[in-house]
Amino acid sequence: MKWLSDQKLDHLRKVVSEPDFSGTKYSIIKELGSGGMGAVYLAHDRELDREVAIKVLRETDLSDDTKRRILREAQIIAQLEHPGIVPVHDVGSTEDGRVYYAMKFVRGNRLDEYAATVRTPGDRLRKFKSVCETVAFAHAHGVVHRDLKPQNIMIGSFGEVLVLDWGIAKVLSPTSLPDSEADTLKLRSTNTTFSPTPSHVTADGTIIGTRHYMSPEQARGEQIDSRTDVYSLGAVMYFLLTNTAPATRSDHSSAALPRAVEPSISKAAEAVCLKAMALERRDRYASADELSTDVGHLLDAEPVSAYRENILEKTGRWLGKNRFFVLLVLAYLIMRIFFIFTARD
Amino acid sequence: MIKPPPELRSRNGNSQSLMDPDTDIGGPNHRFPATNESAIIRIRSGDRQTRQRAFESILTSYWKPAYKYIRWKWHASNEDAKDLTQGFFAVALEKNYFAAYDPAKASFQTFIRTCLDGFVSNQQKSDKRLKRGGLSEHLDLDFLSAEDEWSLQSIAKDLTPEDFFHREWVRSFFTAAVEGLRERLSSSNRQVHLRLFEAYDLNNENPGERLSYAKLAQQFDLDTATVNNYLAAARREFRKIVLEKLGEITATEEEFRTEARLLLGLELK
């Protein structure tokens, strides 16, 4: 028997852990990434002759009941039609009993990669506003994402903003479900690790990276609602403002203030971020839509609901917003003064 | 003399009660096998032949990692490593030391590595060389191949002894699994399946860049759908063998699941 090199060993381990797609229309091309709960593959859809991204849960042999409930939720999520949502095309189970979701394969950069190249806060906040709008749309349809983080947000080739990973989203609205049973689906909180971020997730499923973007109530395994996503959006905004992930401890109490990390951030932007990330959900924005509105105000240099300005700040913001007009008036006044003095001489 | 360290020794020396003998948690999807398939359980059997077969299973999985570990960690020469490996397993068989393993305290891999360290340390302290001829049991081990493999290896500087032993155990484990696949596919007259598996997953010098199914189809004079089906079947069989072998060398369902997760990244339910 020929000696197995480390490279071949790793390959054989993958052969065993790779899902068996033989009974489906997909052929795996390569692994795109893996996390605590599963892996993402680039696959070829042989029927439609196109490339798709497939997420496969690591757990094998799920019960029929669990599979059925996951399918029901996937059906609801598949109905979300929005330009910012990469929908679930297909859901099923492999020969070895693992659940998978097939989605459109998106080419582009993840938000964290995008942030590494785009330094202007305005551009970053514009992308962030699009994310808020997409999430607000989902909330309006009773769907909570549960795993919002820069790695799950893509900036497409044409600058479009896409929110990924709806495969494990939670459907909250009981009226939109075929029956009430679907609302009882309880996936473990570690589901949130299901993302292509191998360096952030340990082999035994312990959350490392995604904890930074997870609300305290979700980390504690409590009931979640749309404000859970608002917290995660706040954490994404924190990342975009400071270039670092918030909260380094699981109790969420030690997050450094954004301005302590990046002093150039405005007080208003910090206040918006902190309101979204409030530890108690009642202190947060009531919806992603409200957060989006405040981010829009930040971009337009309008007052935001999260921060009460003093007169100096109001003046400063007004001057900043009307810079061109102020300069024009100043130039006019200087010219007038100049003409007055020259006429007198 | 091999003495399991105190922290790994069973309190009452009898761990049979850990598994309910009537429990059959095997199943169609390769869960933990019934207790009579686990070598770690069978090594405690009252029947000498059963014990002997269980020992052989453990020996197959562990002798090469043990040899290379002695070479690497204890800086032993080729000849010394041979004697120590031979001595360790011969004494373990004679005294049935592996029966003292308690799954509640550590994994079997940790147990065996700790025993090995204790054995080598005692040998070095007493300077009492165990010569192969002096042992009552002589085990037929292919040290030449082990030494060849050792000479081929490049070892990362920051590797810990635990990681090194584990890595070598994984290598030994998968080598046995590939052999198992060869036997199974050959005996069931599925040579084409085997050759496809070898070409695609085993002999491909750059596993990161996979051959296309179309290329394989051309090479084997098959259509791509057949290549897809045969390869999937071979891989399925391989997966089954790997999980069977994992069941053989783990003592409890929990250990089996933990090893499956660590070794393969699989969450078995």
mmCIF file of C-alpha atoms in Angstrom, chain A residues 299-303 313-331:
data_model
loop_
_atom_site.group_PDB
_atom_site.id
_atom_site.type_symbol
_atom_site.label_atom_id
_atom_site.label_comp_id
_atom_site.label_asym_id
_atom_site.label_seq_id
_atom_site.Cartn_x
_atom_site.Cartn_y
_atom_site.Cartn_z
ATOM 1 C CA LEU A 299 -26.053 60.115 4.938
ATOM 2 C CA ASP A 300 -28.069 63.261 4.286
ATOM 3 C CA ALA A 301 -26.608 65.044 7.328
ATOM 4 C CA GLU A 302 -30.050 65.256 8.888
ATOM 5 C CA PRO A 303 -30.708 64.867 12.626
ATOM 6 C CA GLU A 313 -23.472 70.528 16.761
ATOM 7 C CA LYS A 314 -26.623 71.596 14.930
ATOM 8 C CA THR A 315 -24.779 74.551 13.483
ATOM 9 C CA GLY A 316 -21.773 72.443 12.602
ATOM 10 C CA ARG A 317 -23.953 69.836 10.869
ATOM 11 C CA TRP A 318 -25.883 72.582 9.031
ATOM 12 C CA LEU A 319 -22.646 74.191 7.894
ATOM 13 C CA GLY A 320 -21.274 70.833 6.841
ATOM 14 C CA LYS A 321 -24.410 69.984 4.912
ATOM 15 C CA ASN A 322 -24.578 73.409 3.205
ATOM 16 C CA ARG A 323 -20.876 73.762 2.681
ATOM 17 C CA PHE A 324 -21.196 74.892 -0.917
ATOM 18 C CA PHE A 325 -23.876 77.480 -0.170
ATOM 19 C CA VAL A 326 -21.947 78.831 2.840
ATOM 20 C CA LEU A 327 -18.763 79.154 0.787
ATOM 21 C CA LEU A 328 -20.699 80.938 -1.925
ATOM 22 C CA VAL A 329 -22.170 83.436 0.544
ATOM 23 C CA LEU A 330 -18.775 83.941 2.157
ATOM 24 C CA ALA A 331 -17.169 84.557 -1.227
#
